[in-house]
Short mmCIF file of C-alpha atoms in Angstrom, two decimals:
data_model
loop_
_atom_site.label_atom_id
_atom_site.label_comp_id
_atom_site.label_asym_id
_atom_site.label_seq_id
_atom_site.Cartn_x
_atom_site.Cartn_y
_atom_site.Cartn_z
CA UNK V 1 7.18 14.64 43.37
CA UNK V 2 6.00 17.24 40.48
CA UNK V 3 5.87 15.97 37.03
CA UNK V 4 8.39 17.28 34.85
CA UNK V 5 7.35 19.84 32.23
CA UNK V 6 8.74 18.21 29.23
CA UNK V 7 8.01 14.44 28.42
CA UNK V 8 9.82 12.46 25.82
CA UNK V 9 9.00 12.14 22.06
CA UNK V 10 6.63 9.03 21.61
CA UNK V 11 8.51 6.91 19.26
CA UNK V 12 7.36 4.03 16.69
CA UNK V 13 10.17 1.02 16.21
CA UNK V 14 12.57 1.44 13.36
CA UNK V 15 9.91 -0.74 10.11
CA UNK V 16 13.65 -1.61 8.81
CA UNK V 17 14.58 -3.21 11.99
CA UNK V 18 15.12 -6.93 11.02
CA UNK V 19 13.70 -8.60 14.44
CA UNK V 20 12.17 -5.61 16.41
CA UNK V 21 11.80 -7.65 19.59
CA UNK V 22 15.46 -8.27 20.41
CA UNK V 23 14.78 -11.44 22.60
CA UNK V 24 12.34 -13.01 20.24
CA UNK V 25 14.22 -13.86 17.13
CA UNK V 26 10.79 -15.97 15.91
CA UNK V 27 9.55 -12.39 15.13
CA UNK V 28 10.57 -10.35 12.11
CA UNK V 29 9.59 -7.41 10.27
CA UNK V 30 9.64 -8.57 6.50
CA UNK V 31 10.26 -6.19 4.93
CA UNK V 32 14.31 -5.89 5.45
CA UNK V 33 14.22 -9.90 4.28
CA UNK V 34 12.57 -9.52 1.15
CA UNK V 35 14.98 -9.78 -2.01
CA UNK V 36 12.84 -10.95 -4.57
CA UNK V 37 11.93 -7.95 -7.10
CA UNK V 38 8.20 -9.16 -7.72
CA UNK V 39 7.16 -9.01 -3.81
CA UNK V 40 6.64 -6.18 -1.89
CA UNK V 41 6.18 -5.55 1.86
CA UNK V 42 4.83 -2.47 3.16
CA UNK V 43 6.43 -1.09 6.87
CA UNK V 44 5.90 -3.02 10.03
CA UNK V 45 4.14 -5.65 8.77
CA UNK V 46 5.43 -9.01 10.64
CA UNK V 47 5.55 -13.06 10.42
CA UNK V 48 5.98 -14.79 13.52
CA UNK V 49 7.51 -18.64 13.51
CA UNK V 50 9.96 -20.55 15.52
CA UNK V 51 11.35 -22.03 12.00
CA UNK V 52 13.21 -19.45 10.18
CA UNK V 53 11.05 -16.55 9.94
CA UNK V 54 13.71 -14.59 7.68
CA UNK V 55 13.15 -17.27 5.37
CA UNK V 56 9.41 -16.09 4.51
CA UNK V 57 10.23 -15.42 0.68
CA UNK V 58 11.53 -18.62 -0.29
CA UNK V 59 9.71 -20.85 2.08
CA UNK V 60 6.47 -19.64 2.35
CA UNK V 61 6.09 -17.96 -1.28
CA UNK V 62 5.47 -20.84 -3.61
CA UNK V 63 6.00 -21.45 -7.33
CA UNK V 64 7.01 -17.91 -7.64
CA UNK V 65 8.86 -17.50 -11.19
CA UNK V 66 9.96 -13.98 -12.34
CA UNK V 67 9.21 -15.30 -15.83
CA UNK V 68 5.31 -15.61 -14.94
CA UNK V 69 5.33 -12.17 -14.08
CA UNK V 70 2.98 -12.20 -11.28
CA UNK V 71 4.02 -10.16 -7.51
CA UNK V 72 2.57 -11.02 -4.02
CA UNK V 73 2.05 -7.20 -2.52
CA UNK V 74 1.77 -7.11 1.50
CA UNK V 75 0.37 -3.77 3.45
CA UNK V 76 1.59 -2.23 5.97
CA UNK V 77 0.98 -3.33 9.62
CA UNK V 78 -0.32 -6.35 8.55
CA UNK V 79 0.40 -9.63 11.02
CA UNK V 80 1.22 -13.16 9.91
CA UNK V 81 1.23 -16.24 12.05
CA UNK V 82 2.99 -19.42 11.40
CA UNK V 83 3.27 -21.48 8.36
CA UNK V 84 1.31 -18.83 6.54
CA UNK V 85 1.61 -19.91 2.41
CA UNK V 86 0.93 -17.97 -1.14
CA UNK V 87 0.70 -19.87 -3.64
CA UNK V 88 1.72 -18.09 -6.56
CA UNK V 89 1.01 -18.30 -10.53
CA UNK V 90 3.17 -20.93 -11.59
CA UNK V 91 2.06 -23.51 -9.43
CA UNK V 92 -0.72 -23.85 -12.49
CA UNK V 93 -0.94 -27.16 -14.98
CA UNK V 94 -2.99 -27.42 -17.87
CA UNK V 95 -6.35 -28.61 -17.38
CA UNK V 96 -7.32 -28.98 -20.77
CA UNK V 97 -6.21 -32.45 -21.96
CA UNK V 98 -6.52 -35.48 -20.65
CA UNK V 99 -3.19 -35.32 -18.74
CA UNK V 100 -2.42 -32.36 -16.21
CA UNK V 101 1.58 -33.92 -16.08
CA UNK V 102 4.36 -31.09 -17.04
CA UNK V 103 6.01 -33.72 -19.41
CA UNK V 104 8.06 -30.88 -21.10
CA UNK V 105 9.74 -29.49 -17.80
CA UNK V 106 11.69 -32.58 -17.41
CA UNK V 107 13.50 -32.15 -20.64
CA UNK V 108 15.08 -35.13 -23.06
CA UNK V 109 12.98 -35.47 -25.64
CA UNK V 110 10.24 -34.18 -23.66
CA UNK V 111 11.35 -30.87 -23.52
CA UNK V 112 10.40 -30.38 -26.98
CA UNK V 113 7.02 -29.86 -26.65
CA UNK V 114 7.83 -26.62 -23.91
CA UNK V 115 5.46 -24.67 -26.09
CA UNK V 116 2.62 -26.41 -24.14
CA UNK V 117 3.58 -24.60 -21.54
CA UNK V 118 3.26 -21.22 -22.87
CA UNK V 119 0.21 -20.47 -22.20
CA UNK V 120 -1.09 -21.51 -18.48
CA UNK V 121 -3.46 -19.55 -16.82
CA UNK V 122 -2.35 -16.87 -14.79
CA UNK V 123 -4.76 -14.88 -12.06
CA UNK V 124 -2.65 -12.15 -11.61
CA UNK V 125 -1.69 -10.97 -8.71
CA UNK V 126 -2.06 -11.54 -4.94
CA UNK V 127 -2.69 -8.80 -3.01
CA UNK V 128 -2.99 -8.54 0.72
CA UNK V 129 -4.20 -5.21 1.96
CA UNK V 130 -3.07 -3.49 5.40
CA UNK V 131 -3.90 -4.06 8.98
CA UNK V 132 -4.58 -7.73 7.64
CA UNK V 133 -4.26 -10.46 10.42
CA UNK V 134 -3.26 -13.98 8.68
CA UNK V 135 -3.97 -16.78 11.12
CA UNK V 136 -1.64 -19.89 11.50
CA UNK V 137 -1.32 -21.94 8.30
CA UNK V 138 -3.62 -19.86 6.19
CA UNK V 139 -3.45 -20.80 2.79
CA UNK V 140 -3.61 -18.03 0.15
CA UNK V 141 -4.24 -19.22 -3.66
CA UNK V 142 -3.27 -17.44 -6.61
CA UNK V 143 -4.79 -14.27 -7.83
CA UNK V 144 -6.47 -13.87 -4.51
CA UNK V 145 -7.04 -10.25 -2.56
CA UNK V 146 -7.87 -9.40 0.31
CA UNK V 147 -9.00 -6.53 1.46
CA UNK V 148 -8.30 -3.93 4.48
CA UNK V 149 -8.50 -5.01 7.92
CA UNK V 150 -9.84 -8.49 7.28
CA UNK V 151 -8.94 -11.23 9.30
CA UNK V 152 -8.05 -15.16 8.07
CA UNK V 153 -8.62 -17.52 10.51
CA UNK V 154 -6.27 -20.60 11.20
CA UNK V 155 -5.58 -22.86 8.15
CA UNK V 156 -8.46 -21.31 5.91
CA UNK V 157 -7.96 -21.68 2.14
CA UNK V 158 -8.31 -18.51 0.66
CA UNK V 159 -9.35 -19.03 -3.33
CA UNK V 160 -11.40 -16.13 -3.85
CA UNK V 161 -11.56 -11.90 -2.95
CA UNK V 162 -12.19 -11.23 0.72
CA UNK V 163 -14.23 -7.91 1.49
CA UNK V 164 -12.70 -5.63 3.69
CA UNK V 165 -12.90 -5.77 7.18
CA UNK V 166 -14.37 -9.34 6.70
CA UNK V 167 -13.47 -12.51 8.63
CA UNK V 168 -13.24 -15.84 6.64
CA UNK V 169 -12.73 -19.15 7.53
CA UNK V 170 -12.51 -23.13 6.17
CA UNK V 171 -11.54 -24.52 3.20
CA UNK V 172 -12.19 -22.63 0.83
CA UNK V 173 -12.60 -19.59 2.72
CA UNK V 174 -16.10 -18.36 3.67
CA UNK V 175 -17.08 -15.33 5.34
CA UNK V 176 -17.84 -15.63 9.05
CA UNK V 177 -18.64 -12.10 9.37
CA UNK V 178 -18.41 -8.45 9.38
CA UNK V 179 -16.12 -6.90 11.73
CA UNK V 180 -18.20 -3.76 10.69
CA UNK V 181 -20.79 -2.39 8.92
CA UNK V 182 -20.03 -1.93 4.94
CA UNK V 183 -20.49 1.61 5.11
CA UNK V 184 -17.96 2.06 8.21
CA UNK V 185 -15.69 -0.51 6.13
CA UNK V 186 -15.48 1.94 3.45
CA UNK V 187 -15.39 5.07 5.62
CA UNK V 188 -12.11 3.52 7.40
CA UNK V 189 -10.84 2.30 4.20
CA UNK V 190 -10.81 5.74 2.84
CA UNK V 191 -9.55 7.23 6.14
CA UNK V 192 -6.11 4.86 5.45
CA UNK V 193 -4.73 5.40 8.79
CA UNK V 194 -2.06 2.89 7.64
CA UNK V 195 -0.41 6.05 5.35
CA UNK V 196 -0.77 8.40 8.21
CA UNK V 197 2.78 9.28 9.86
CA UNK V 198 4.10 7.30 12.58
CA UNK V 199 4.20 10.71 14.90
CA UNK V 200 0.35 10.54 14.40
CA UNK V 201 0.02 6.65 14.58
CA UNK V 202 2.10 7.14 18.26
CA UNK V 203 -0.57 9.32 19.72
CA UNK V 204 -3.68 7.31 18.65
CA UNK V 205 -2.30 4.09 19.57
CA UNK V 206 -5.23 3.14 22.02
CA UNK V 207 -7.75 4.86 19.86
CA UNK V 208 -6.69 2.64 17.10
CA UNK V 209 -6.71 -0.88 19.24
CA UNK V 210 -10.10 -0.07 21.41
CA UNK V 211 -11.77 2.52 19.52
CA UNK V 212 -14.71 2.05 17.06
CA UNK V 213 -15.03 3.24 13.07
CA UNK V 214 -16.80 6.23 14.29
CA UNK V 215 -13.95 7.57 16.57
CA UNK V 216 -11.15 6.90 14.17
CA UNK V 217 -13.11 9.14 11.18
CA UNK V 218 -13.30 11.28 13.89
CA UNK V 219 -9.10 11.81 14.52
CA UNK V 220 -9.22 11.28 10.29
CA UNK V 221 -11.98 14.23 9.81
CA UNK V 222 -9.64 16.79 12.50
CA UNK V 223 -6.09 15.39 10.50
CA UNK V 224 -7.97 16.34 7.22
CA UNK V 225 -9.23 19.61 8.97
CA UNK V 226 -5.92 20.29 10.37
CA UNK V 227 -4.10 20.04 7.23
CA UNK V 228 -6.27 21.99 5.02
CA UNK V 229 -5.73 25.06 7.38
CA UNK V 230 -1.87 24.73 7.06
#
């Protein structure tokens, strides 16, 4: 039978799709369940857990007080396995006294001596980059980033930067390796293939999951070419 002449649009799923996998309701895209004003979730990024995945802000984002002014910032395509945790900014006690107990928070008399808690230390925010794979029970501490296209193995403890394209593990969090060189790190970094549109994304799917830095500078180098000619 002859092929027809015309073939259908290549289409990405809807990133505002609430659970894009309509027989799998342990999978959700989070960025239609975020609320919360000081977290942001870039498009198709996903968390994947048979307990309440739509949940994610207010089980799995801890001590996270407007009033400390810290966000959590999430890329896009970035994939999260179960029981993932941030630990925000307010989880802090001082360390500077004898006693690390939050007396004041408790309030009768107690609570006048709240100005002791004006002051805890604060590592600003936590930023996850894109493409980021999160592995099952990963632990991220406060302050922390992490970089593009790393990878956090299964119930690491994240309490310091992680390179991109870098894959950590234990507690705390070491580097295991490269996935690539540090020169092709920064050459896909800057290619951000993440920002690219989704009609361009569709047609490089396979290059994107099998090919190597070298071949996706390659599509960036003709999009770059292409668009300086229009």
């Amino acid at each position: 039978m002859p092929s027809s002449s015309t073939s259908a649009p290549l289409r990405a799923p809807d990133p505002d799709t609430p659970y894009p996998l309509p027989n799998a309701k342990r999978v959700v895209f989070l960025k239609p369940h975020i609320t919360r004003p000081n977290i942001s979730v870039g498009d198709f990024t996903y968390y994947d857990s048979p307990i309440h995945p739509e949940h994610f802000q207010d089980d799995n984002v801890l001590y996270h007080y407007e009033a400390q002014g810290d966000r959590l910032i999430i890329g896009k395509y970035c994939a999260l396995a179960h029981g993932v945790t941030f630990i925000m900014n307010g989880a802090n006690h001082r360390m500077d006294g004898v006693s690390t107990y939050p007396f004041p928070i408790f309030g009768a008399s107690w609570g006048e001596h709240m100005d002791l808690l004006g002051d805890l230390p604060s590592r600003g925010d936590t930023r996850v980059g894109n493409d980021v794979w999160l592995g099952m029970e990963a632990m991220v501490m406060p302050g922390v980033t992490i970089g593009d296209g790393a990878i956090v193995a299964a119930r690491a403890v994240v309490t310091s930067d992680v390179a991109p394209y870098t894959i950590v593990a234990g507690n705390p969090a070491q580097v295991v390796r490269e996935r690539v060189s540090p020169a092709d790190a920064q050459r896909l970094v800057e290619t951000a293939w993440w920002d690219w549109p989704t009609e361009i994304v569709n047609t490089h799917i396979r290059t994107l999951m099998t090919g190597d830095a070298d071949k996706i500078i390659g599509v960036f180098n003709k999009l770059k070419k292409s668009t300086a000619e229009n």
